XYZ file of C-alpha atoms in Angstrom:
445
model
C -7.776 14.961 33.930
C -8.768 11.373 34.145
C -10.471 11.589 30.220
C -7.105 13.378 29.361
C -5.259 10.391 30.389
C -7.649 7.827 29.216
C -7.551 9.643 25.329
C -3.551 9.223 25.550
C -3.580 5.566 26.479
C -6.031 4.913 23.662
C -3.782 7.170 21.346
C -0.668 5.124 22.248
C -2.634 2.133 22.112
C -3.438 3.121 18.441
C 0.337 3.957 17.481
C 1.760 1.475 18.727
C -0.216 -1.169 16.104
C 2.000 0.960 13.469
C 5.010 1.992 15.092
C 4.545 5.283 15.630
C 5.563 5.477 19.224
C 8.916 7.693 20.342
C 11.080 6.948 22.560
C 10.157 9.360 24.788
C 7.157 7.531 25.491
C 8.135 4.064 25.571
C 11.767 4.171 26.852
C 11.565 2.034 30.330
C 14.208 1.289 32.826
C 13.015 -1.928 34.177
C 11.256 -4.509 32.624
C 8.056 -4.676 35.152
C 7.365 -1.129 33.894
C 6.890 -2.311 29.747
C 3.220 -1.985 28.743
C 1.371 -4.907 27.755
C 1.138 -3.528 24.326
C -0.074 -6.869 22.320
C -2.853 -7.329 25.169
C -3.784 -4.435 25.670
C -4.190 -4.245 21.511
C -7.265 -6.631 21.313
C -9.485 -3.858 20.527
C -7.609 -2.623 18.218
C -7.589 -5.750 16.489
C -11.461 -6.065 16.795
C -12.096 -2.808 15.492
C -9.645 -2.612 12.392
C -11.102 -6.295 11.391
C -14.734 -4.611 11.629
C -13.439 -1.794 9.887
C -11.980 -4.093 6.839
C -14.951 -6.553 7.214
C -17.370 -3.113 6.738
C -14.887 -1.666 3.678
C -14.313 -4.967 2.346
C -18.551 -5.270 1.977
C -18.658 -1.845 0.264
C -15.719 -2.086 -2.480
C -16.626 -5.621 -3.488
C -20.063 -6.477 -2.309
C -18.760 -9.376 -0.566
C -17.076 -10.553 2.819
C -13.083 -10.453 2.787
C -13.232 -13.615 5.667
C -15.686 -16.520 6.206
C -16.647 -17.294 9.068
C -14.852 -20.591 9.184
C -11.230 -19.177 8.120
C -11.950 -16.255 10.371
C -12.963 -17.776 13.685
C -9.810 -20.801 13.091
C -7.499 -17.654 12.535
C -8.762 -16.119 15.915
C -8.331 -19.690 17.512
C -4.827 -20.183 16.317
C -3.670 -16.596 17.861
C -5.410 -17.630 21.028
C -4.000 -21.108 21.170
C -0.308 -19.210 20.858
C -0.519 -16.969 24.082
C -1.710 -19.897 25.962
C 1.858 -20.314 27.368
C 2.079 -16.934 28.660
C -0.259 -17.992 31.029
C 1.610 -20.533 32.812
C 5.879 -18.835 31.669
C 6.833 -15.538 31.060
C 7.821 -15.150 27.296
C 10.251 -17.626 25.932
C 12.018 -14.834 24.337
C 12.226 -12.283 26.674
C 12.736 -15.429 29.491
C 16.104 -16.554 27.745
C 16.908 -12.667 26.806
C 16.691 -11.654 30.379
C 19.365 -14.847 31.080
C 21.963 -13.869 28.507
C 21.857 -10.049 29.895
C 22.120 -10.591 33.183
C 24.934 -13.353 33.124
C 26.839 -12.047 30.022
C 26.116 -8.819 28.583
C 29.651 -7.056 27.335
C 28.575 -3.353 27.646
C 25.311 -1.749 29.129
C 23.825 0.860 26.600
C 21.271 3.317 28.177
C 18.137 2.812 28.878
C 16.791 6.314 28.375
C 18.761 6.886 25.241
C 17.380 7.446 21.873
C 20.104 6.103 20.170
C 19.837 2.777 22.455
C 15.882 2.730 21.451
C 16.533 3.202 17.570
C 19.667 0.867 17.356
C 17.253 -1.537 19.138
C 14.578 -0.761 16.521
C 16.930 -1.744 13.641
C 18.347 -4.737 15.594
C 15.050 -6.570 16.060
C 13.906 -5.993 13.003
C 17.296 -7.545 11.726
C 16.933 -10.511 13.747
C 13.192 -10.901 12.557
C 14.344 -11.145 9.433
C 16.508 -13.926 10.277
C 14.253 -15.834 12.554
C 11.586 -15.855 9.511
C 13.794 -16.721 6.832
C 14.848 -19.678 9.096
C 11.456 -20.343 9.663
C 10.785 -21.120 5.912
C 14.260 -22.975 5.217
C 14.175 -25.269 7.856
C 11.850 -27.997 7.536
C 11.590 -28.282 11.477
C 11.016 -24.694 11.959
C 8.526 -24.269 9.011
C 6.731 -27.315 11.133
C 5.713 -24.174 13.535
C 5.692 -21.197 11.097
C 3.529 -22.684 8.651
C 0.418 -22.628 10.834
C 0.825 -18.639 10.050
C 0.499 -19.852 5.719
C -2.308 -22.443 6.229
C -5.036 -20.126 5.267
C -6.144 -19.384 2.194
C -7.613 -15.852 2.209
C -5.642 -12.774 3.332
C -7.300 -10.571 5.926
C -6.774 -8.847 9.362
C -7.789 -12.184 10.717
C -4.694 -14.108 8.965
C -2.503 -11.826 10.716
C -3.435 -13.540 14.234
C -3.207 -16.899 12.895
C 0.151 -17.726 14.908
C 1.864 -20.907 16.310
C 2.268 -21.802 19.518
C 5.827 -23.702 19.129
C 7.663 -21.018 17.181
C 8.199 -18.551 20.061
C 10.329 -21.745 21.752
C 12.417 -21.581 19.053
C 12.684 -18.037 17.737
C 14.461 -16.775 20.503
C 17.699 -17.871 19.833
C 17.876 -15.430 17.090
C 18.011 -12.284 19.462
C 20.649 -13.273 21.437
C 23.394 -11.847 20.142
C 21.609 -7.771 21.212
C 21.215 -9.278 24.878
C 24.931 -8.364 25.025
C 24.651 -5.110 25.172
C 20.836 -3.697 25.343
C 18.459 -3.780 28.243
C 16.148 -6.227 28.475
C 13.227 -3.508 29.150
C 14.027 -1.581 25.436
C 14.150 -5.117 23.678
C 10.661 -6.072 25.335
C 9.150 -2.816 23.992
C 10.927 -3.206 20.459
C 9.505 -7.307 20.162
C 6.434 -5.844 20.527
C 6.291 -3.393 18.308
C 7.391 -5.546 15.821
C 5.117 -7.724 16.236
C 2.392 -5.440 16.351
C 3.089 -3.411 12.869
C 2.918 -6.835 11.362
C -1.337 -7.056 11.866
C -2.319 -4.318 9.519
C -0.163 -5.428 6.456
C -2.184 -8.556 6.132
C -4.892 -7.016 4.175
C -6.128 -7.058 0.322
C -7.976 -3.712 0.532
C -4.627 -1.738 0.737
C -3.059 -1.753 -2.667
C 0.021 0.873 -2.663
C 1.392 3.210 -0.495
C 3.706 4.831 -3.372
C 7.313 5.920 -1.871
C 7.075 4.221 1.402
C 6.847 1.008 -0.839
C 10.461 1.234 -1.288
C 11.523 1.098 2.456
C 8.962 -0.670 4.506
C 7.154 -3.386 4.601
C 3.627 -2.610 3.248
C 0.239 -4.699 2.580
C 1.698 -5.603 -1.170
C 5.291 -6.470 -0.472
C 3.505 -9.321 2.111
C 0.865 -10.285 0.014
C 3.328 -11.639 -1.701
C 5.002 -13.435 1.161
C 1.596 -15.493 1.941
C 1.523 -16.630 -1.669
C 2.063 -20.099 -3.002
C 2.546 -19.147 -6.788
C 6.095 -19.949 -7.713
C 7.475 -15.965 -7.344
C 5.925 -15.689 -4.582
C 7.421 -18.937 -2.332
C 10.023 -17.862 -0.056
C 10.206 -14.511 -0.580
C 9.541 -11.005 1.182
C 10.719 -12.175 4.834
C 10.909 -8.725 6.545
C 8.661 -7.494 9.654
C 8.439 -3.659 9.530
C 11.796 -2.448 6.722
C 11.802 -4.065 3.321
C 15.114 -2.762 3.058
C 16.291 -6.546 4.695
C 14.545 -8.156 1.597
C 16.142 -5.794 -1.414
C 19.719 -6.562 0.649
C 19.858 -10.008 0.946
C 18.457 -11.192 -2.529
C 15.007 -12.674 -1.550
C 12.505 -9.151 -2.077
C 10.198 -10.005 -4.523
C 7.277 -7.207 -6.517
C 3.660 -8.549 -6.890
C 2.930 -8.834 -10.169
C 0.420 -11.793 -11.031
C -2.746 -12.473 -8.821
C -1.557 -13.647 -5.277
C -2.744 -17.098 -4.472
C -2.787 -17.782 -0.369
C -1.833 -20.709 1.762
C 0.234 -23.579 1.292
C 1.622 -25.816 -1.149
C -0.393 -27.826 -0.551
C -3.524 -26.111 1.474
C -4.918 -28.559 4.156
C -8.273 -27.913 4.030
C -8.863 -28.488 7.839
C -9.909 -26.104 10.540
C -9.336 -28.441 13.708
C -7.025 -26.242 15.531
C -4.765 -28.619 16.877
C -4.399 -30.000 13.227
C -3.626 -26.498 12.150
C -0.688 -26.228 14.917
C 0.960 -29.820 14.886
C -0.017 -31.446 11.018
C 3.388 -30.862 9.511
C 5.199 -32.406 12.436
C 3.388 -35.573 11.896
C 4.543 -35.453 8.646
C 8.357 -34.815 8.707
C 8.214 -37.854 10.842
C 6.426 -39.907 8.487
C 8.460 -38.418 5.510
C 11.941 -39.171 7.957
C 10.995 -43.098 8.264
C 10.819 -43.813 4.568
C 14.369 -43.042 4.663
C 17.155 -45.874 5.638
C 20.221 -43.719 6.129
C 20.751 -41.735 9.508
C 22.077 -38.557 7.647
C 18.754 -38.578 5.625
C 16.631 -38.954 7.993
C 18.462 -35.684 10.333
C 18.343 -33.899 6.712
C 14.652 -34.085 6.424
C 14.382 -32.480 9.843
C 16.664 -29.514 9.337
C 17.355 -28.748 5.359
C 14.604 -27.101 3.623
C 10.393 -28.228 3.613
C 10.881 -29.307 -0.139
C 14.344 -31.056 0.037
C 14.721 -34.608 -0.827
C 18.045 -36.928 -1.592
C 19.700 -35.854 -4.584
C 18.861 -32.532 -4.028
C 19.816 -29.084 -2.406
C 19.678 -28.075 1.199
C 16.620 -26.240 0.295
C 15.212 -28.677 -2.322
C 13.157 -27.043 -5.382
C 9.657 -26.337 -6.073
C 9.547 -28.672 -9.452
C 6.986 -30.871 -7.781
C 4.735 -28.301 -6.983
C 1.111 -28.074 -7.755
C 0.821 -25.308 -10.933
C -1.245 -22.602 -9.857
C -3.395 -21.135 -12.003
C -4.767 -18.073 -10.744
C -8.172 -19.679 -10.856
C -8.099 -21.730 -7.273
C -11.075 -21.170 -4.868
C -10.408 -21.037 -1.471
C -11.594 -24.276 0.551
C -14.723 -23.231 2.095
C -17.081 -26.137 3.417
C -20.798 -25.955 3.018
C -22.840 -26.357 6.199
C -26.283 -24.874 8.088
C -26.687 -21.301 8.479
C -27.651 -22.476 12.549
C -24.878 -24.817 12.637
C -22.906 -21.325 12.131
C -24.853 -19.024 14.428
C -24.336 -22.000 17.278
C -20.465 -22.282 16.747
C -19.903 -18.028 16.868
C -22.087 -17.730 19.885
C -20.106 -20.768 21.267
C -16.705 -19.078 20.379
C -17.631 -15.885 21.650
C -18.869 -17.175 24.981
C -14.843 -19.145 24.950
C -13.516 -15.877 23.925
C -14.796 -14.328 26.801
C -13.541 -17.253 29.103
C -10.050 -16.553 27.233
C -10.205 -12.746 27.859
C -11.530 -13.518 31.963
C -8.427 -15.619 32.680
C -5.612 -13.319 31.119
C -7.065 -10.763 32.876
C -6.926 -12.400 36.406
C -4.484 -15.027 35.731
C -2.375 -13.513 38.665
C -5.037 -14.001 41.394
C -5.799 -17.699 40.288
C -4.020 -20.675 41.269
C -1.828 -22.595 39.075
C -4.207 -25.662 38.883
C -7.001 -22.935 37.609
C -5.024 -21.581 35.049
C -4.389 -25.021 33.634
C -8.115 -26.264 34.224
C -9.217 -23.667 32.335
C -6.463 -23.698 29.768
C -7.696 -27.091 28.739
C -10.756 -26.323 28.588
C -10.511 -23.317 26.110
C -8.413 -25.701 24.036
C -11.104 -28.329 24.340
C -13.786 -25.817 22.632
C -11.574 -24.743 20.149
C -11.206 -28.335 19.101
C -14.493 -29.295 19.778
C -15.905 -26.181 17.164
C -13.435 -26.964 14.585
C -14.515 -30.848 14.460
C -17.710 -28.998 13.757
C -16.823 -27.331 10.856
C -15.192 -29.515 9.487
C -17.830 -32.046 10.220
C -15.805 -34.807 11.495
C -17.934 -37.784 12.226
C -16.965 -37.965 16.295
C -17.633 -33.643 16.737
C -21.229 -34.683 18.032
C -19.647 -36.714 20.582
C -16.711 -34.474 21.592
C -18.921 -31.666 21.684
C -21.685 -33.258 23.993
C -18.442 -33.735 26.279
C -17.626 -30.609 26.335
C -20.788 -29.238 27.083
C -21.222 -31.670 29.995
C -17.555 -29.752 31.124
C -19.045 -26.544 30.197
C -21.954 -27.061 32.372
C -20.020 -27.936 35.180
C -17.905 -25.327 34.732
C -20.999 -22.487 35.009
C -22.588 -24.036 37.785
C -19.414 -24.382 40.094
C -18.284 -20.235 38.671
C -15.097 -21.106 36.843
C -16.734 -19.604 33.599
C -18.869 -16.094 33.988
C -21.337 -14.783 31.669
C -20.479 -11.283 29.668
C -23.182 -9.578 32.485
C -24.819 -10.754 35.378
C -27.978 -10.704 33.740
C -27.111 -12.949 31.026
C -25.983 -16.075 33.602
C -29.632 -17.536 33.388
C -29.778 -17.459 29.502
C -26.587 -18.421 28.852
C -26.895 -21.671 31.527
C -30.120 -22.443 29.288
C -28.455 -22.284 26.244
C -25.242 -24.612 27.017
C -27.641 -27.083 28.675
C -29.930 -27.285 25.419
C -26.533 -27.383 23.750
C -26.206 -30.546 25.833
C -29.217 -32.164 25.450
C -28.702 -31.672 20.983
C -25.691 -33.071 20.840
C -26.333 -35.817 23.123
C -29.505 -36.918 21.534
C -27.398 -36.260 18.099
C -24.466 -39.113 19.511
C -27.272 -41.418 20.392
C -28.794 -40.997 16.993
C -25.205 -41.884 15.436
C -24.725 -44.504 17.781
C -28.050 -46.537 16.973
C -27.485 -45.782 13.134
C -23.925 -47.734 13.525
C -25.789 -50.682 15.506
C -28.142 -50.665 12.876
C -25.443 -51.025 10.187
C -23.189 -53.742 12.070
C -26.667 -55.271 12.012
């Protein structure tokens, strides 16, 4: 009986990452009672990326992710449901508000034609929230954190920001007057969740189904920076939004990922906040007020003289021939920083598992510490001159953090070796800051 009901959680698990769920099954009256389904999709996520990491090896001899891109991809999608731990959901907060102080009607709960209006009516509203997201300069500051890399794997997929979701909700307003919060918070999900197997390479066509839905080559295209490809392709699970509105677009040339103009950084923090930095700098070159409130909230390439949205005549010509940024460093240097991860991963999976039994003060102790790693590793790949220092810091805090049980090993058995290998951690990186410290002296000499 149990094994009966374990093999149908897995089995929803596993439709729900392609939205093949009824509404039999996930039609809920209250909110409380809506499954988890993005956590409780992590190995899901593992397992398909292992799965495309194992195909990828066999149909082109290669890897489809390095571990660089892959791990800052990982990072970014952790970095985004850091909020959750301290708020519920800004969208389903501020959805919840609207419905319970203005909704005009009250569709049922247990209908199917409530669940597959819903269905439709999120996936409308992503449409708009994306779109927004690339023609305001303000809201691509968040988005593009989703563009910066420049391969396309499983792994892009959970490269997400952490400031869009304060922004995106405003779009779904407008169905908290009339459905229930607890359909909406299954349907966001969903959505959400169909969107992590289309980011893939090894998928080419899927024939008729082309046509309606979103597949792995209608977003291909989307994550593209050659000139068809920019600002196009905006839809979440239908296509049909695309092929309506005037902005679907058919991959024809080779697909070349990531920005404009790619970053080349895999500091995580960079990743998320870069572009806001800039639309500030860009802002105070101007003199005028209305110019400076236009580069804000026109579109990411507008400048005076030009249209709300701007053009793409400045653009770097692609070529089909660019190489994805891919630094060279030791083959160690990348064993230490994925055992490092992994051992932050599990802190990350520990406290959104028991994030309910720990105090407030916890939750943000250890949220600052997870974001202090996932700085700390990407200032070592992208070999910043102060990572030796910053990591020696935060292996003094990770230290500290073992010996005083805010931070468990995977097993029991493995609390010994893992305490010996953060404190040898330690002792590298600090005798690697003294070393840089007495080289400086040396050259001030």
């Amino acid at each position: 009986m149990a094994g009966g009901m374990e093999l149908g959680t897995v089995s929803r698990g596993f439709r729900s990452m392609f939205f093949m769920l009824t509404p039999n099954e996930s039609s809920f009256q209250k909110v409380e009672d809506v499954p988890q389904y993005v956590e409780q999709a992590t190995p899901f996520f593992i397992g398909l990326m292992v799965l495309e990491l194992l195909v990828g090896v066999l149909k082109t001899g290669g890897s489809v992710v390095t571990i660089s891109d892959g791990l800052t991809s990982i990072s970014a999608g952790m970095v985004s449901r850091l909020p959750m731990l301290l708020m519920r959901g800004c969208e389903l907060s501020t959805y919840m508000y609207v419905w319970d102080h203005y909704h005009l009607v009250e569709l049922p709960w247990d209908s199917a034609w409530t669940w597959w209006l819903t269905f439709l009516g999120v996936d409308f509203c992503y449409y708009w929230v994306h779109r927004f997201a690339h023609e305001v300069a303000v809201l691509w500051a968040a988005h593009q954190v989703h563009h910066s890399s420049e391969y396309y794997n499983l792994s892009t997929a959970l490269r997400q920001s952490l400031t869009q979701q304060f922004t995106s909700w405003i779009f779904y307003i407008p169905l908290a007057l009339a459905v229930p919060p607890s359909i909406f918070a299954v349907h966001i999900q969903l959505n959400l969740l169909y969107q992590f197997w289309i980011h893939t390479e090894l998928i080419r066509d899927l024939g008729p189904l082309e046509w309606i839905f979103n597949t792995p080559k209608h977003h291909r295209v989307h994550h593209g920076r050659n000139l068809y490809c920019i600002d196009k392709n905006y839809a979440g699970i239908l296509i049909i939004w695309d092929r309506i509105f005037g902005t679907f677009a058919s991959e024809t040339d080779k697909v070349i990922y990531g920005l404009v103009y790619p970053i080349r950084r895999f500091e995580i923090l960079h990743v998320q906040f870069h572009y806001y930095l800039y639309l500030w700098k860009k802002s105070k070159t101007y003199k005028t007020i209305i110019h400076k409130l236009a580069t804000f909230f026109n579109g990411p390439s507008w400048k005076p003289g030009k249209s709300r949205l701007g053009d793409h005549i400045d653009n770097p010509k692609v070529t089909g021939k660019e190489v994805p940024h891919d630094p060279s460093w030791s083959m160690p240097l990348q064993v230490y920083v994925v055992i490092h991860f992994l051992l932050v991963l599990g802190t990350y999976h520990e406290l959104i598992e028991n994030k309910m039994m720990l105090s407030q003060l916890t939750v943000l102790g250890m949220t600052c510490y997870i974001l202090l790693t996932l700085t700390s590793l990407g200032f070592i790949i992208d070999q910043r001159p102060r990572a030796a220092l910053l990591e020696m810091l935060r292996c003094v805090t990770m230290v500290a953090m073992h010996r005083y049980s805010y931070i468990k090993p995977f097993l029991p058995v493995l609390a010994v070796p893992t305490e010996a290998f953060v404190s040898l951690s330690l002792l590298y990186w600090a005798l690697q800051s003294c070393s840089q410290l007495l080289s400086i002296k040396r050259k001030a000499a």
